[in-house]
Amino acid sequence: MNNNVGLDKSGPIGVFDSGYGGLTILKQIRHAMPEYDFLYLGDNARTPYGTRSFQVVYEYTLECVKKLFDMGCHLVILACNTASAKALRTIQQVDLPRIDASRRVLGIIRPTVESIDALTKTRHVGLLATPGTVKSLSYPLEINKLFPDITVTAEACPIWVPLVESGESGSQGADFFVKRHVDSLLAKDNMIDTIILGCTHYPLLLPKIRKYVPENISILSQGEYVAKSLRNYMYRHPEMDACCTKNGKCSYFTTESAETFLPNASLFLNERIQAQSISL
Ligand code: DGL
């Protein structure tokens, strides 16, 4: 049972991902908003989400959001495209009004989509993402709502998250799978001039992705756009800003053991951190 909801007036901003990927977003957010407190939760015990059904991703995500609320967060960022694509809308429309209408959950697809207009000249955009995100059609739908003239071509990369989660993103073996999906995407549409990395794990594969993507094609990593958009959200929502504590602290939680989480988390963050294991 939730003991904190409605009682505490302020707390850290919750950042959630199925595993390590959200750390790439958190890093950029902390850079843009160093004064805020953050609480990161990675559901490493149940990752990957990208190959799971809508219902399962929704249930897992909701559980984690509730946990972050229990831990004192008033605002939670789903730093996971798969969760943003499959769970965000139901949580915002159905669950939040029941749980606590004053709390907020935001996703990362919208800020990414908003930035695409300025980047593409050919109006042909490629998307590399998990099978779940691709199947949800969230990116083409959101992009075409704002920019109907943009053609979006997607490629699902089911093996990329497991490669990253198992610390293989720099290995020679990873080249094979990176090249395969990049080639497949570009073969579907040779007018693509911008590729969205629509999974928060993929920035870890960026050196390899860059190797196989022609230089004239831009690659969009979400972190800086999400960070800019969150900063802007805080200006526009002073009532939520007042609910966020500002001591520049960040704590890390995982549903796996802390010993398992830490080595890979350091890889994502380039710094040593402390982490605690929690059960949901
Ligand atoms: N990091 C998540 C995303 O941005 C996906 C990881 C997973 O498949 O669990 O889509």
Short mmCIF file of C-alpha atoms and ligand atoms in Angstrom, two decimals:
data_model
loop_
_atom_site.label_atom_id
_atom_site.label_comp_id
_atom_site.label_asym_id
_atom_site.label_seq_id
_atom_site.Cartn_x
_atom_site.Cartn_y
_atom_site.Cartn_z
CA MET A 1 0.00 0.00 0.00
CA ASN A 2 1.23 3.46 -0.85
CA ASN A 3 2.06 5.49 2.23
CA ASN A 4 3.55 8.60 0.67
CA VAL A 5 1.14 9.63 -2.07
CA GLY A 6 -0.58 12.87 -1.20
CA LEU A 7 1.44 13.41 1.99
CA ASP A 8 4.89 14.62 0.89
CA LYS A 9 4.92 17.99 -0.79
CA SER A 10 8.08 17.51 -2.82
CA GLY A 11 10.54 14.87 -3.93
CA PRO A 12 13.05 13.86 -6.62
CA ILE A 13 12.16 13.48 -10.29
CA GLY A 14 11.73 9.76 -11.09
CA VAL A 15 13.44 8.42 -14.21
CA PHE A 16 12.39 4.95 -15.30
CA ASP A 17 13.68 2.45 -17.85
CA SER A 18 13.40 -1.29 -18.39
CA GLY A 19 17.14 -1.48 -17.67
CA TYR A 20 20.21 0.64 -18.30
CA GLY A 21 19.06 2.59 -21.37
CA GLY A 22 17.38 5.40 -19.42
CA LEU A 23 20.76 6.28 -17.97
CA THR A 24 21.65 7.84 -21.36
CA ILE A 25 18.64 10.13 -20.93
CA LEU A 26 19.29 10.80 -17.24
CA LYS A 27 22.84 11.84 -18.01
CA GLN A 28 21.65 14.56 -20.39
CA ILE A 29 18.83 15.67 -18.10
CA ARG A 30 21.24 16.04 -15.17
CA HIS A 31 23.57 18.02 -17.39
CA ALA A 32 20.75 20.42 -18.33
CA MET A 33 19.17 20.51 -14.85
CA PRO A 34 21.98 19.94 -12.34
CA GLU A 35 20.15 21.54 -9.43
CA TYR A 36 17.31 18.96 -9.36
CA ASP A 37 17.24 15.66 -7.44
CA PHE A 38 16.68 12.43 -9.39
CA LEU A 39 15.79 8.88 -8.58
CA TYR A 40 16.56 6.31 -11.26
CA LEU A 41 14.78 2.98 -11.39
CA GLY A 42 15.87 0.25 -13.81
CA ASP A 43 13.71 -2.86 -14.06
CA ASN A 44 16.80 -4.91 -14.93
CA ALA A 45 15.28 -8.10 -13.53
CA ARG A 46 12.60 -8.06 -16.26
CA THR A 47 14.45 -6.40 -19.16
CA PRO A 48 14.08 -6.43 -22.15
CA TYR A 49 10.60 -4.94 -22.57
CA GLY A 50 10.97 -4.47 -26.33
CA THR A 51 9.91 -7.97 -27.26
CA ARG A 52 6.99 -8.18 -24.78
CA SER A 53 3.27 -7.70 -25.39
CA PHE A 54 1.40 -4.41 -24.85
CA GLN A 55 -0.32 -5.72 -21.73
CA VAL A 56 2.88 -6.94 -20.10
CA VAL A 57 4.81 -3.72 -20.83
CA TYR A 58 1.88 -1.71 -19.45
CA GLU A 59 1.64 -3.77 -16.26
CA TYR A 60 5.41 -3.71 -15.60
CA THR A 61 5.63 0.02 -16.30
CA LEU A 62 2.68 0.85 -14.06
CA GLU A 63 4.21 -1.14 -11.22
CA CYS A 64 7.46 0.80 -11.54
CA VAL A 65 5.68 4.17 -11.75
CA LYS A 66 3.73 3.35 -8.58
CA LYS A 67 6.98 2.39 -6.87
CA LEU A 68 8.52 5.75 -7.82
CA PHE A 69 5.43 7.55 -6.48
CA ASP A 70 5.77 5.56 -3.24
CA MET A 71 9.39 6.68 -3.05
CA GLY A 72 8.29 10.33 -3.12
CA CYS A 73 8.45 11.27 -6.83
CA HIS A 74 5.72 13.64 -8.07
CA LEU A 75 6.98 13.64 -11.63
CA VAL A 76 8.13 10.49 -13.44
CA ILE A 77 9.85 10.38 -16.84
CA LEU A 78 9.49 7.15 -18.80
CA ALA A 79 13.03 7.20 -20.22
CA CYS A 80 12.13 4.19 -22.33
CA ASN A 81 10.59 4.36 -25.80
CA THR A 82 8.93 0.97 -25.45
CA ALA A 83 7.17 2.02 -22.22
CA SER A 84 6.37 5.45 -23.68
CA ALA A 85 4.85 3.78 -26.75
CA LYS A 86 2.90 1.05 -25.00
CA ALA A 87 2.03 2.29 -21.52
CA LEU A 88 2.18 6.09 -21.28
CA ARG A 89 -1.24 6.96 -22.62
CA THR A 90 -3.15 4.46 -20.45
CA ILE A 91 -1.21 5.51 -17.35
CA GLN A 92 -1.92 9.21 -18.04
CA GLN A 93 -5.57 8.77 -18.93
CA VAL A 94 -6.72 5.87 -16.77
CA ASP A 95 -4.34 5.30 -13.86
CA LEU A 96 -3.20 8.77 -12.81
CA PRO A 97 -6.71 10.14 -12.13
CA ARG A 98 -7.29 7.14 -9.80
CA ILE A 99 -3.88 7.15 -8.11
CA ASP A 100 -3.23 10.88 -7.64
CA ALA A 101 -4.32 13.43 -10.23
CA SER A 102 -1.66 15.90 -9.09
CA ARG A 103 1.23 13.62 -10.12
CA ARG A 104 2.58 13.52 -13.66
CA VAL A 105 4.14 10.91 -15.95
CA LEU A 106 5.87 12.07 -19.15
CA GLY A 107 7.31 10.08 -22.06
CA ILE A 108 10.20 10.69 -24.45
CA ILE A 109 8.66 10.13 -27.88
CA ARG A 110 6.96 13.53 -28.20
CA PRO A 111 10.11 15.64 -27.54
CA THR A 112 12.03 13.49 -30.02
CA VAL A 113 9.35 13.86 -32.68
CA GLU A 114 9.17 17.65 -32.22
CA SER A 115 12.88 17.97 -33.00
CA ILE A 116 12.77 16.06 -36.28
CA ASP A 117 11.32 18.85 -38.46
CA ALA A 118 14.48 20.96 -38.25
CA LEU A 119 16.76 18.03 -39.06
CA THR A 120 15.37 16.44 -42.23
CA LYS A 121 15.59 18.10 -45.64
CA THR A 122 14.51 15.16 -47.80
CA ARG A 123 11.51 14.59 -45.43
CA HIS A 124 12.44 10.90 -45.34
CA VAL A 125 13.26 9.73 -41.83
CA GLY A 126 14.45 6.34 -40.59
CA LEU A 127 13.66 4.82 -37.21
CA LEU A 128 15.76 2.19 -35.43
CA ALA A 129 13.89 0.84 -32.39
CA THR A 130 12.73 -2.23 -30.48
CA PRO A 131 10.10 -4.51 -32.09
CA GLY A 132 7.58 -3.19 -29.53
CA THR A 133 8.13 0.46 -30.39
CA VAL A 134 8.04 -0.27 -34.14
CA LYS A 135 4.86 -2.35 -33.84
CA SER A 136 3.11 0.35 -31.78
CA LEU A 137 3.47 2.77 -34.77
CA SER A 138 3.88 5.54 -32.19
CA TYR A 139 6.67 7.29 -34.10
CA PRO A 140 5.03 7.49 -37.55
CA LEU A 141 1.70 8.44 -35.98
CA GLU A 142 3.18 11.19 -33.79
CA ILE A 143 5.45 12.48 -36.57
CA ASN A 144 2.64 12.61 -39.11
CA LYS A 145 0.33 14.40 -36.66
CA LEU A 146 2.84 17.26 -36.55
CA PHE A 147 4.50 16.91 -39.97
CA PRO A 148 2.25 15.09 -42.47
CA ASP A 149 4.82 15.48 -45.27
CA ILE A 150 7.45 13.30 -43.54
CA THR A 151 7.79 9.64 -44.57
CA VAL A 152 8.92 7.38 -41.72
CA THR A 153 10.54 4.00 -42.40
CA ALA A 154 11.22 1.73 -39.43
CA GLU A 155 13.55 -1.16 -38.68
CA ALA A 156 13.11 -3.31 -35.57
CA CYS A 157 16.39 -4.41 -33.98
CA PRO A 158 15.47 -7.17 -31.51
CA ILE A 159 19.04 -8.13 -30.63
CA TRP A 160 20.47 -4.66 -29.93
CA VAL A 161 19.14 -4.25 -26.37
CA PRO A 162 20.41 -7.69 -25.26
CA LEU A 163 23.81 -6.79 -26.77
CA VAL A 164 23.96 -3.60 -24.73
CA GLU A 165 22.53 -5.13 -21.54
CA SER A 166 25.14 -7.86 -21.65
CA GLY A 167 28.01 -5.40 -22.08
CA GLU A 168 28.73 -6.46 -25.68
CA SER A 169 28.16 -3.08 -27.35
CA GLY A 170 31.87 -2.66 -28.13
CA SER A 171 32.54 -6.23 -29.22
CA GLN A 172 33.34 -7.37 -32.76
CA GLY A 173 30.29 -9.62 -32.76
CA ALA A 174 28.05 -6.57 -32.31
CA ASP A 175 29.21 -5.21 -35.69
CA PHE A 176 27.41 -7.99 -37.51
CA PHE A 177 24.01 -7.17 -35.97
CA VAL A 178 24.45 -3.40 -36.20
CA LYS A 179 25.38 -3.54 -39.89
CA ARG A 180 22.56 -5.95 -40.69
CA HIS A 181 19.85 -3.60 -39.37
CA VAL A 182 21.40 -0.36 -40.65
CA ASP A 183 21.71 -1.89 -44.16
CA SER A 184 18.18 -3.23 -44.00
CA LEU A 185 16.77 0.20 -43.00
CA LEU A 186 18.63 2.07 -45.74
CA ALA A 187 17.63 -0.53 -48.37
CA LYS A 188 13.95 0.16 -47.59
CA ASP A 189 14.26 3.89 -48.41
CA ASN A 190 17.31 5.45 -50.06
CA MET A 191 16.03 9.01 -49.48
CA ILE A 192 16.51 8.84 -45.71
CA ASP A 193 18.66 11.75 -44.46
CA THR A 194 17.95 11.45 -40.72
CA ILE A 195 17.84 8.38 -38.49
CA ILE A 196 16.17 8.43 -35.07
CA LEU A 197 17.71 6.17 -32.43
CA GLY A 198 14.31 5.32 -30.96
CA CYS A 199 15.59 3.27 -28.05
CA THR A 200 17.46 4.67 -25.08
CA HIS A 201 19.96 1.80 -25.18
CA TYR A 202 21.16 2.59 -28.69
CA PRO A 203 23.46 5.58 -27.91
CA LEU A 204 25.82 2.94 -26.49
CA LEU A 205 26.01 1.42 -29.98
CA LEU A 206 26.49 4.81 -31.65
CA PRO A 207 30.17 4.37 -32.64
CA LYS A 208 29.23 1.18 -34.48
CA ILE A 209 26.03 2.62 -35.97
CA ARG A 210 27.99 5.65 -37.22
CA LYS A 211 30.45 3.27 -38.89
CA TYR A 212 27.74 1.79 -41.13
CA VAL A 213 25.61 4.90 -41.75
CA PRO A 214 26.84 7.15 -44.61
CA GLU A 215 28.23 10.47 -43.39
CA ASN A 216 25.57 12.60 -45.08
CA ILE A 217 22.86 11.01 -42.89
CA SER A 218 22.29 12.58 -39.43
CA ILE A 219 21.72 10.36 -36.43
CA LEU A 220 19.40 11.72 -33.75
CA SER A 221 20.09 10.64 -30.15
CA GLN A 222 17.20 11.59 -27.90
CA GLY A 223 18.90 12.69 -24.67
CA GLU A 224 19.55 16.35 -25.40
CA TYR A 225 16.07 16.90 -26.87
CA VAL A 226 14.35 15.23 -23.91
CA ALA A 227 16.44 17.30 -21.50
CA LYS A 228 15.62 20.56 -23.28
CA SER A 229 11.94 19.68 -23.35
CA LEU A 230 11.87 18.82 -19.62
CA ARG A 231 13.59 22.09 -18.70
CA ASN A 232 10.95 23.87 -20.75
CA TYR A 233 8.16 21.85 -19.08
CA MET A 234 9.39 23.05 -15.68
CA TYR A 235 9.22 26.71 -16.79
CA ARG A 236 5.70 26.19 -18.04
CA HIS A 237 4.59 24.25 -14.94
CA PRO A 238 5.77 26.10 -11.83
CA GLU A 239 3.31 24.06 -9.74
CA MET A 240 5.20 20.88 -10.68
CA ASP A 241 8.57 22.58 -10.37
CA ALA A 242 7.63 23.40 -6.76
CA CYS A 243 7.11 19.65 -6.14
CA CYS A 244 10.68 18.81 -7.20
CA THR A 245 13.50 19.01 -4.66
CA LYS A 246 16.73 20.69 -5.69
CA ASN A 247 19.85 19.50 -3.90
CA GLY A 248 21.68 18.17 -6.99
CA LYS A 249 21.43 14.56 -5.74
CA CYS A 250 20.81 11.39 -7.71
CA SER A 251 20.12 7.89 -6.40
CA TYR A 252 19.94 4.65 -8.34
CA PHE A 253 17.68 1.64 -7.82
CA THR A 254 17.40 -1.63 -9.71
CA THR A 255 15.07 -4.61 -9.51
CA GLU A 256 18.19 -6.81 -10.06
CA SER A 257 21.02 -7.14 -7.58
CA ALA A 258 23.14 -3.99 -7.16
CA GLU A 259 26.27 -6.04 -7.94
CA THR A 260 24.86 -6.98 -11.33
CA PHE A 261 23.66 -3.43 -12.04
CA LEU A 262 26.75 -1.44 -11.14
CA PRO A 263 29.41 -2.49 -13.70
CA ASN A 264 27.15 -1.85 -16.69
CA ALA A 265 25.63 1.31 -15.19
CA SER A 266 29.13 2.77 -14.87
CA LEU A 267 29.64 2.02 -18.57
CA PHE A 268 26.57 4.10 -19.44
CA LEU A 269 27.46 6.97 -17.11
CA ASN A 270 31.26 7.01 -17.25
CA GLU A 271 31.32 7.44 -13.48
CA ARG A 272 31.20 5.31 -10.36
CA ILE A 273 27.86 5.29 -8.58
CA GLN A 274 26.14 3.57 -5.66
CA ALA A 275 22.96 1.57 -6.30
CA GLN A 276 20.39 -0.31 -4.25
CA SER A 277 18.30 -3.31 -5.12
CA ILE A 278 14.55 -2.98 -4.52
CA SER A 279 11.55 -5.25 -4.94
CA LEU A 280 8.37 -3.90 -6.48
N1 DGL B 1 15.37 1.26 -23.53
C1 DGL B 1 14.12 0.82 -24.03
C2 DGL B 1 13.62 1.74 -25.11
O1 DGL B 1 14.00 2.90 -25.17
C3 DGL B 1 14.00 -0.60 -24.53
C4 DGL B 1 14.71 -1.63 -23.82
C5 DGL B 1 13.99 -2.93 -23.77
O2 DGL B 1 13.73 -3.57 -24.79
O3 DGL B 1 13.72 -3.29 -22.63
O4 DGL B 1 12.83 1.32 -25.92
#
